[in-house]
CSV table of C-alpha atoms and ligand atoms in Angstrom, one decimal:
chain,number,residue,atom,x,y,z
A,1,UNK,CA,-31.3,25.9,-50.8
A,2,UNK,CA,-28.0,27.4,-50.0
A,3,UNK,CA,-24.4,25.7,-51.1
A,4,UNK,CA,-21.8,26.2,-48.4
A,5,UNK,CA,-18.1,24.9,-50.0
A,6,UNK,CA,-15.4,24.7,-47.8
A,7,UNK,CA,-11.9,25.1,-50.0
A,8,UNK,CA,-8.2,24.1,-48.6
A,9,UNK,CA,-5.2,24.7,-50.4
A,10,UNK,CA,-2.2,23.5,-49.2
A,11,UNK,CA,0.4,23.5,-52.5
A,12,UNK,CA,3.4,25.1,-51.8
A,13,UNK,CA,3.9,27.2,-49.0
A,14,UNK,CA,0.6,28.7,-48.0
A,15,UNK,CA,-1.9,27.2,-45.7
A,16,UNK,CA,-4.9,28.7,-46.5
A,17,UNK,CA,-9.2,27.8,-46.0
A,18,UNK,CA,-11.7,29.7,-47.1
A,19,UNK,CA,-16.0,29.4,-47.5
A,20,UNK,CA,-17.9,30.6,-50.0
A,21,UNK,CA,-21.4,30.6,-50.1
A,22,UNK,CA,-23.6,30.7,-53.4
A,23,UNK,CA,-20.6,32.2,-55.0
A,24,UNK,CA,-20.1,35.0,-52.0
A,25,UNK,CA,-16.8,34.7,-50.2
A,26,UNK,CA,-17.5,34.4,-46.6
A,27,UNK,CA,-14.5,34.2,-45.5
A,28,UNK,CA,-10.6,33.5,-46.6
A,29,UNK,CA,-7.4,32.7,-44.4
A,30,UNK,CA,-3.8,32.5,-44.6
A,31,UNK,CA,-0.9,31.7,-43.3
A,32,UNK,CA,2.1,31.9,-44.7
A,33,UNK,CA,5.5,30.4,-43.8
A,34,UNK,CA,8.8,32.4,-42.8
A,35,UNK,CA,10.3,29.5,-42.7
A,36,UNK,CA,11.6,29.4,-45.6
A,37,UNK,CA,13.1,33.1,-45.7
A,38,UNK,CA,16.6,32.0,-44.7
A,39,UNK,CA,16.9,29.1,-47.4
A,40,UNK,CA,16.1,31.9,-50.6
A,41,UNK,CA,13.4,29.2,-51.7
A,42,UNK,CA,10.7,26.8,-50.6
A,43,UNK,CA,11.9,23.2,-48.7
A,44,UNK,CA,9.0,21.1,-49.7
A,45,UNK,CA,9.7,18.9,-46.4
A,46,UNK,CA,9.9,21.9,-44.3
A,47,UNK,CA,6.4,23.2,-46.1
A,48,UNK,CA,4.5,20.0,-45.6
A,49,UNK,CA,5.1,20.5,-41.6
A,50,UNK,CA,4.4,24.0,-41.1
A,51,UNK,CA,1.1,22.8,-43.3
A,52,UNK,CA,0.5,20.1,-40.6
A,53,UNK,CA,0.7,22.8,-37.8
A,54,UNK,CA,-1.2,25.1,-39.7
A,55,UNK,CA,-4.4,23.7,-41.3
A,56,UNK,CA,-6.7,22.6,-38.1
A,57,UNK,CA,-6.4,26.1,-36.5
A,58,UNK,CA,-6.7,27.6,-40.1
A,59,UNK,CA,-9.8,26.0,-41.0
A,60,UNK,CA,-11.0,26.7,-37.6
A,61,UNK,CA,-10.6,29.9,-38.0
A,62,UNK,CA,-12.2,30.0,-41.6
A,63,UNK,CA,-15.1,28.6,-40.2
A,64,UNK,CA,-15.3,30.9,-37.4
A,65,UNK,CA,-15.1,33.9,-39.5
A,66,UNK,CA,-17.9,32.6,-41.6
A,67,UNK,CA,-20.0,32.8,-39.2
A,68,UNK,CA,-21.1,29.4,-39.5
A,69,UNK,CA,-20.9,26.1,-38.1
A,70,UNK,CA,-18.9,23.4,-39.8
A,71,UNK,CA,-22.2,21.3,-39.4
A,72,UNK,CA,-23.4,24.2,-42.5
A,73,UNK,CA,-20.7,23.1,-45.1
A,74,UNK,CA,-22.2,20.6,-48.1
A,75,UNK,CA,-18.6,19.9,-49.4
A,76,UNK,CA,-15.2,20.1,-48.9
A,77,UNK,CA,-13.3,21.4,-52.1
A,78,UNK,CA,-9.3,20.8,-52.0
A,79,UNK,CA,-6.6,21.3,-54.2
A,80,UNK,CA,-4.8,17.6,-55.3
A,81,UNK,CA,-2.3,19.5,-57.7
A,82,UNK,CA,-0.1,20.5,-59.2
A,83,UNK,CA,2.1,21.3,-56.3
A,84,UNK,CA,5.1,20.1,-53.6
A,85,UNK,CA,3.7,16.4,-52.9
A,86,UNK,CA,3.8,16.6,-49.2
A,87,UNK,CA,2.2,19.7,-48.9
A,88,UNK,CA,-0.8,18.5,-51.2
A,89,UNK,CA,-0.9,15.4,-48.8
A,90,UNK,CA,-1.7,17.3,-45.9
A,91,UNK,CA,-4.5,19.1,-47.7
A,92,UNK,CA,-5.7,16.2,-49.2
A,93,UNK,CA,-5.9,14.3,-46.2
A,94,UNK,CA,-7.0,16.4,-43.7
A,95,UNK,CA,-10.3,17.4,-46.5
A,96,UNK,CA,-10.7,13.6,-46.6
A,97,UNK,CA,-11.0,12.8,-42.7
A,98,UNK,CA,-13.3,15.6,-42.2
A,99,UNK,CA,-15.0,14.9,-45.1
A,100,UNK,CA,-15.5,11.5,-43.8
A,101,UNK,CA,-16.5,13.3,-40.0
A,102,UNK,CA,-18.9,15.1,-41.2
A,103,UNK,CA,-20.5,12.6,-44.2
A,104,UNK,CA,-20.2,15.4,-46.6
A,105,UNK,CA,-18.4,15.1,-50.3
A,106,UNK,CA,-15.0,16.3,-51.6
A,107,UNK,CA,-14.2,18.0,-54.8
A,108,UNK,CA,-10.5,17.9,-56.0
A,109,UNK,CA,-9.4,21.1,-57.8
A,110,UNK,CA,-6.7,22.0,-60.3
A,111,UNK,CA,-5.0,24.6,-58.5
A,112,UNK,CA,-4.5,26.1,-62.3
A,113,UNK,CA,-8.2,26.1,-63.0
A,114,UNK,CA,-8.6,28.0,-59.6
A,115,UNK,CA,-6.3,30.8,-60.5
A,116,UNK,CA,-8.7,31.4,-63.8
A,117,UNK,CA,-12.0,30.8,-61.5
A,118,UNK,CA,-10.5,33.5,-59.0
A,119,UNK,CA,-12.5,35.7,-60.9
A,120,UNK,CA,-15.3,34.6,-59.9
A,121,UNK,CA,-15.3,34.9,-56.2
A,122,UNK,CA,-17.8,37.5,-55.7
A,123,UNK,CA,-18.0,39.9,-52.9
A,124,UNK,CA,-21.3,40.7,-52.8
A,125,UNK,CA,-24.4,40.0,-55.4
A,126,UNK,CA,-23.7,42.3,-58.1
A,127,UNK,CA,-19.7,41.9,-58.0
A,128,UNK,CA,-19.1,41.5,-62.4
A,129,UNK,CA,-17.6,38.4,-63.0
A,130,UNK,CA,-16.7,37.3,-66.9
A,131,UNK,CA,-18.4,35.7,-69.6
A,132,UNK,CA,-17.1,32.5,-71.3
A,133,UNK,CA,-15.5,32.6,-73.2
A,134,UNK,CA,-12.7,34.9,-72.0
A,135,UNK,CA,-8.5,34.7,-72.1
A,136,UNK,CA,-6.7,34.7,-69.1
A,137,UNK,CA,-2.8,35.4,-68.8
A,138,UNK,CA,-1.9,33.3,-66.2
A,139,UNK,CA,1.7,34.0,-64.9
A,140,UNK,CA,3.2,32.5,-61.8
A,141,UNK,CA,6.6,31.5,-60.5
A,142,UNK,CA,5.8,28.2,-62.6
A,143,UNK,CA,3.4,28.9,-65.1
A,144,UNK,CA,3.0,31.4,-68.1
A,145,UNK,CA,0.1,30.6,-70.1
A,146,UNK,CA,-2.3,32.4,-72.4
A,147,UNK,CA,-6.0,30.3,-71.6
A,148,UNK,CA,-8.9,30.5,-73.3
A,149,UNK,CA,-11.3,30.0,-70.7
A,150,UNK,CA,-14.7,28.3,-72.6
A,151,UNK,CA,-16.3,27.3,-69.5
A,152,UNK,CA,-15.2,26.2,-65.9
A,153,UNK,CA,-13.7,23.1,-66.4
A,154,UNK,CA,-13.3,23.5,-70.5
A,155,UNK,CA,-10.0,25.9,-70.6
A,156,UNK,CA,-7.3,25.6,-73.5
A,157,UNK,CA,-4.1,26.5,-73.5
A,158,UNK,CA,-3.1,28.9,-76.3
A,159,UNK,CA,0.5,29.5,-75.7
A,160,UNK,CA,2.8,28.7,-72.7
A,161,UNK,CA,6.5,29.2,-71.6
A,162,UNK,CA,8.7,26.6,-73.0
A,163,UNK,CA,11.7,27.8,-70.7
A,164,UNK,CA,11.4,29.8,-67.2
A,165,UNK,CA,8.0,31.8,-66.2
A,166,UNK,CA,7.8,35.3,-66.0
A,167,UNK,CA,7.9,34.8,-61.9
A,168,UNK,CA,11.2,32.8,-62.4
A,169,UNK,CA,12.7,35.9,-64.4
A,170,UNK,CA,11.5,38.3,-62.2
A,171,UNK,CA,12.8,36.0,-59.2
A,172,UNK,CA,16.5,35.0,-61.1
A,173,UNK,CA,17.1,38.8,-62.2
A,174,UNK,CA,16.4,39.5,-58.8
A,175,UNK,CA,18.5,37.6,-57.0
A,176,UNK,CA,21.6,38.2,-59.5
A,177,UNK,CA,21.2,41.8,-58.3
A,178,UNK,CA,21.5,40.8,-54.7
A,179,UNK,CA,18.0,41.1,-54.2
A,180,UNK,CA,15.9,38.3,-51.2
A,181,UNK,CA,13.4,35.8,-52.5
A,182,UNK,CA,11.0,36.3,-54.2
A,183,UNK,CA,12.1,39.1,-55.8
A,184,UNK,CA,9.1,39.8,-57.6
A,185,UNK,CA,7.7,42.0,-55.4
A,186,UNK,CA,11.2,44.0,-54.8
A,187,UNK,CA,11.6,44.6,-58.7
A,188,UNK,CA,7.9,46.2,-58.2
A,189,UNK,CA,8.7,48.2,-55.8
A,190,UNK,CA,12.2,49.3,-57.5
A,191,UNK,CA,11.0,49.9,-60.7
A,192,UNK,CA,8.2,52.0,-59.6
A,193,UNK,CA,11.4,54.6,-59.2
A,194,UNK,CA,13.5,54.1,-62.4
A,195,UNK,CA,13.9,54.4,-65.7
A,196,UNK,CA,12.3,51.8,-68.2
A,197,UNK,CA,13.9,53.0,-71.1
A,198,UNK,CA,17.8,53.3,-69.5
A,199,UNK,CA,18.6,49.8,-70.6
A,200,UNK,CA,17.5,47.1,-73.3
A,201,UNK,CA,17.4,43.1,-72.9
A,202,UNK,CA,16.9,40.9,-75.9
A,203,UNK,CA,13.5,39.8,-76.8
A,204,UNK,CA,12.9,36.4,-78.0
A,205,UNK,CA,11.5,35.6,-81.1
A,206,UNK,CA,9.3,32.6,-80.7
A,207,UNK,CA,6.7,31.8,-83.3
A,208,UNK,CA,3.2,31.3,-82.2
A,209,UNK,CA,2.1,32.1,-78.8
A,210,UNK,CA,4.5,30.2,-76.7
A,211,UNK,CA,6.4,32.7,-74.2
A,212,UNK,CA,10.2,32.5,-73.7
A,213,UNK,CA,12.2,34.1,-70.8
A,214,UNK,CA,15.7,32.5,-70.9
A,215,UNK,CA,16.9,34.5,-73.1
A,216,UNK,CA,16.1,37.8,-71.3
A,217,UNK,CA,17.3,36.1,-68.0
A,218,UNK,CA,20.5,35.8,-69.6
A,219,UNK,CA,21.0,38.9,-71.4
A,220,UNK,CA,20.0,41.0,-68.4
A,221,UNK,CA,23.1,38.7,-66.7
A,222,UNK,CA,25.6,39.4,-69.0
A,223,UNK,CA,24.9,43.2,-69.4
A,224,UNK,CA,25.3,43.0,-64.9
A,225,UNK,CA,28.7,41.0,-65.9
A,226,UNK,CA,30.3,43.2,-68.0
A,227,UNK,CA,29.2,46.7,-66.3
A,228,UNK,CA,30.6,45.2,-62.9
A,229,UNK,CA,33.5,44.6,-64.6
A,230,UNK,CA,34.3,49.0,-65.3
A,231,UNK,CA,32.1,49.7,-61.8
A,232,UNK,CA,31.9,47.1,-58.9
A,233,UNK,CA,28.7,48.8,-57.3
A,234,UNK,CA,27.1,49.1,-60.7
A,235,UNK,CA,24.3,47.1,-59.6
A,236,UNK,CA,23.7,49.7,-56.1
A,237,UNK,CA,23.9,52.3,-58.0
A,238,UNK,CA,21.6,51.6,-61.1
A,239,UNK,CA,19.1,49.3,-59.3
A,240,UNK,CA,16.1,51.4,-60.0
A,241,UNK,CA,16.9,51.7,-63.5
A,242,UNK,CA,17.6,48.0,-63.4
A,243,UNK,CA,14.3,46.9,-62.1
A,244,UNK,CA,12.1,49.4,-64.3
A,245,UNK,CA,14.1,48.1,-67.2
A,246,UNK,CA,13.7,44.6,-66.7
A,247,UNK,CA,10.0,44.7,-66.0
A,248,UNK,CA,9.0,47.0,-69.0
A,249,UNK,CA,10.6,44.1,-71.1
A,250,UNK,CA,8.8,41.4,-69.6
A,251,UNK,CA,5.7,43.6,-70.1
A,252,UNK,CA,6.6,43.7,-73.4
A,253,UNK,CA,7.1,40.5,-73.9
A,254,UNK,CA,3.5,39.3,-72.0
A,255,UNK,CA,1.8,41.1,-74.2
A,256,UNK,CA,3.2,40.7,-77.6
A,257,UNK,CA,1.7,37.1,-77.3
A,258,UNK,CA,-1.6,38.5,-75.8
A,259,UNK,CA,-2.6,41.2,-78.3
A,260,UNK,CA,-1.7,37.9,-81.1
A,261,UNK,CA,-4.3,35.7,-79.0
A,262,UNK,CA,-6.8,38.5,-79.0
A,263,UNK,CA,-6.6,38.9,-82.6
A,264,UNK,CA,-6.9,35.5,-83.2
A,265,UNK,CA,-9.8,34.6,-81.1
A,266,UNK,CA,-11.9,38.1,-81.0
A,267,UNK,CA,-12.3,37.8,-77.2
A,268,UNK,CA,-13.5,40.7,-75.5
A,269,UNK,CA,-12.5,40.2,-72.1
A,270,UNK,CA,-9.0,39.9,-70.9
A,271,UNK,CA,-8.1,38.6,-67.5
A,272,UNK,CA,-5.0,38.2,-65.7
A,273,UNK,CA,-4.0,35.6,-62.7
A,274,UNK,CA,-1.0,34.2,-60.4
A,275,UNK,CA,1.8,35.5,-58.5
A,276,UNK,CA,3.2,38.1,-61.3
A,277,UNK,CA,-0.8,39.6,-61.7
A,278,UNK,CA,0.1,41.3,-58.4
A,279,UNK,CA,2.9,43.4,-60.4
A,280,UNK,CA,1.4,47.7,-60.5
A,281,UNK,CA,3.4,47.5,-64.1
A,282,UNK,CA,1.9,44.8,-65.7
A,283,UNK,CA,-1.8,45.5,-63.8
A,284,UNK,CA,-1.5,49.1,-65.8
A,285,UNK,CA,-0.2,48.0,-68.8
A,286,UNK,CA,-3.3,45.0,-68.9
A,287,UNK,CA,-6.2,48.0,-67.9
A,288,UNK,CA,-4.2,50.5,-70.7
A,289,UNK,CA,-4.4,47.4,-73.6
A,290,UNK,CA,-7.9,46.7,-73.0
A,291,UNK,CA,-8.9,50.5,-72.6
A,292,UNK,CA,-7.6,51.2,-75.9
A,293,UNK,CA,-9.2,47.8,-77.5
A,294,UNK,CA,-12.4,48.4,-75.9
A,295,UNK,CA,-11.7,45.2,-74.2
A,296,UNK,CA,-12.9,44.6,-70.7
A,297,UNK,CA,-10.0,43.7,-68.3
A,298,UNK,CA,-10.2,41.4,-65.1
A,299,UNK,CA,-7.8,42.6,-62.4
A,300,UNK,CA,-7.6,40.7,-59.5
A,301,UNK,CA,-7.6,41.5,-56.0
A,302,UNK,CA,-4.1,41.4,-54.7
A,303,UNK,CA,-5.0,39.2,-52.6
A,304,UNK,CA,-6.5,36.2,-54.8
A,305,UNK,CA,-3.1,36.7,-57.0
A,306,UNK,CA,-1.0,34.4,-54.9
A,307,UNK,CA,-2.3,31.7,-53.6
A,308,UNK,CA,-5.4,31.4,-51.7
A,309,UNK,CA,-8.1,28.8,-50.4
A,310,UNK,CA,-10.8,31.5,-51.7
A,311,UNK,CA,-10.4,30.5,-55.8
A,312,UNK,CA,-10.1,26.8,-54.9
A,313,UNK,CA,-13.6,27.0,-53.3
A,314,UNK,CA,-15.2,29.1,-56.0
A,315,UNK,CA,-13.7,26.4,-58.5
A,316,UNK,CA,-15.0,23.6,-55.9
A,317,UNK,CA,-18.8,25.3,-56.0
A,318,UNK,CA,-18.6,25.1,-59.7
A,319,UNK,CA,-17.6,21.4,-59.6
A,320,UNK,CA,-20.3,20.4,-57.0
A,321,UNK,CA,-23.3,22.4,-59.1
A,322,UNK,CA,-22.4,19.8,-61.4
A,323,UNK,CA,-22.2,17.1,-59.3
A,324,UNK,CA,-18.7,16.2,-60.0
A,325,UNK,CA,-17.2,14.8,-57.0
A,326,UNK,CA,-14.3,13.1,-56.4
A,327,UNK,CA,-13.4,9.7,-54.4
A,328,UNK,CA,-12.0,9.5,-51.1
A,329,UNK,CA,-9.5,7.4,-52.5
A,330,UNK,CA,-8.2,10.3,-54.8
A,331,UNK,CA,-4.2,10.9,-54.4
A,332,UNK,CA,-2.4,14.1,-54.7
A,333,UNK,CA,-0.6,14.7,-58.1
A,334,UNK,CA,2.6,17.1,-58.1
A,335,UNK,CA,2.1,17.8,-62.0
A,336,UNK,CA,-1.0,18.3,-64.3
A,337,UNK,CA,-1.5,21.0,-67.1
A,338,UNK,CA,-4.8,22.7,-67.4
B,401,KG4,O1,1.3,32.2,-58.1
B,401,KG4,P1,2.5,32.3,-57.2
B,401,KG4,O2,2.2,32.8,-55.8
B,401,KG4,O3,3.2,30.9,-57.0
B,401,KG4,C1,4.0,30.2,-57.8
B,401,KG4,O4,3.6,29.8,-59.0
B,401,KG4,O5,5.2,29.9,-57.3
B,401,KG4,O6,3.6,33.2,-57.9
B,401,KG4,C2,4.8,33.5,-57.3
B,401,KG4,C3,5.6,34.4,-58.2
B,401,KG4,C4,7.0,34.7,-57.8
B,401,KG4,O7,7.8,34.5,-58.9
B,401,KG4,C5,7.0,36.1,-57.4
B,401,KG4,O8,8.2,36.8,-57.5
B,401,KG4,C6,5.9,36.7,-58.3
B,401,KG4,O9,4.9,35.7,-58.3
B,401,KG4,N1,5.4,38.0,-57.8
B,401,KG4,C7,5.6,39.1,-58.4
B,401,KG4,C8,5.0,40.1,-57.7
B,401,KG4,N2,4.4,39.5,-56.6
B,401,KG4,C9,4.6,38.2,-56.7
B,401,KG4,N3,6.3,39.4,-59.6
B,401,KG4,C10,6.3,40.7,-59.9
B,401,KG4,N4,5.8,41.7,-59.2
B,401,KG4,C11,5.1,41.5,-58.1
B,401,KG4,N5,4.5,42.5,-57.4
């Protein structure tokens, strides 16, 4: 018998439904929200109601492309955190009601736990997916975390940020140089041009595993400061160099604490996850590591990087093999860790 999963995500600002069936992505939509452009950051209350005008014709659509009726799904799998509260509500609540319409189950999901699963989502049949256990660098506009994955719902956390994210250094270096939000994507596309070696950040120097980026965030400010100070359109003029600069540190930083965790578990496979897994400079320098270590890397599609319904049903299917549903009286939660 074949398992249809429906999964909604709805915690920040993406609207998105996708179906998988027996592991094999049948589908996978999104819409984003522009709204937000002109505000240089998310406005959870302005989220929750493009969510609201989003998610029926979304899932509609999911469905649709499926090629299925919504009569074929055998659960509803939906993220309940961590996230913006009233965005979470709307997918919470709209998996409930149809949930209850239909007479099917619901399977909450740790949005977290679907950014590791994302590499599971299979294609077709003989997609490779990893073995347990395996590490994954997750790193997001929230999250930087080194997770060793034992098994689907068994993942501990090695080592994490205890200041910004690598997305919020990427984003805060960004925007000091004028750049819009996120600026991410902008440094990528910037650096791709420039020099890494032109200028040097400080590093941190945090024992263990744990990842710091204050400190890089605030020498890459100062050295802006006091070069605007001898050339006011120091920033124009050197913002390849800039960008290239600033995203070989953070490289460099990622995986000082990666190559430690290797060493110290003897994993084989490496793979990598969130918002900043979409960046061409940490991508090459994840496939060159493992290459050289006879590791195998896991490289997501760009497109299950950022956030995406697709990796909350793969992480929903897992759930409901195991029969671990959830009640329809289950609430949203805006934090949880792994
Ligand atoms: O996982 P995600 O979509 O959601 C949050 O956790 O917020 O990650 C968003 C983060 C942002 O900081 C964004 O600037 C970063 O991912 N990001 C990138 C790239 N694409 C997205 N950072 C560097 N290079 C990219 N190509």
């Amino acid at each position: 018998m074949s398992i249809t999963i429906l999964g909604i995500e709805s915690s920040c600002d993406d609207t998105s439904a996708a179906i998988i069936r027996d592991g094999i992505l049948l589908s996978n939509v999104i819409a984003g929200q522009k709204v937000h452009e002109e505000y240089g950051g998310v406005v959870p209350e302005l989220a929750s109601r493009a969510h609201q005008q989003n998610i029926v014709p979304v899932v509609d659509t999911a469905i649709k492309r499926a090629g299925i009726t919504k009569h074929d799904i055998d659960a509803i799998a939906f993220t309940r955190g961590p996230g913006l509260l009233g965005s979470l509500l709307v997918g919470t609540s709209f998996a409930k009601g149809l949930a209850l319409g239909l007479n099917i189950p619901i399977v909450d999901v740790n949005h977290l736990h679907g950014h590791v699963l994302s590499h599971f989502i299979r294609r077709e049949e003989t997609d490779v997916v990893p073995e347990y256990p395996f590490i994954c660098l997750l790193i997001s506009g929230g999250n930087s975390q080194i997770i060793l994955v034992k098994s689907y719902n068994d993942m501990e956390v090695l080592g994490q940020t205890i200041d910004d994210a690598a997305g919020e250094a990427f984003d805060k270096c960004a925007k000091v140089m004028g750049l819009p939000y996120p600026g991410g994507p902008h440094i990528d596309r910037l650096a791709s041009e420039g020099d890494p070696l032109r200028f040097k950040f400080s590093k941190p120097h945090i024992p263990g595993l744990d990842y710091s980026f204050s400190g890089l965030k605030t020498s890459f400010l100062y050295t802006l400061r006091d070069a605007k100070k001898l050339d006011p359109d120091f920033v124009e003029h050197n913002k390849a160099d800039l960008a290239a600069s600033l995203q070989r540190t953070i490289i460099e930083i990622l995986l000082e604490k990666l190559r430690k965790a290797v060493d110290l578990t003897g994993v084989s496979q490496i793979a990598i996850g969130g918002g900043v897994s979409a960046n061409s400079g940490v991508r090459q320098a994840i496939a060159d590591y493992c290459s050289q270590r006879g590791l195998q890397a896991f490289i997501p599609e760009r497109l299950f990087t950022t956030d995406n319904a697709a990796m909350v049903a793969i992480a929903g299917y897992y759930k409901f093999l195991d029969n671990q549903f959830c009640d329809l009286d289950a609430t949203p939660y805006a934090r949880v860790s792994i």
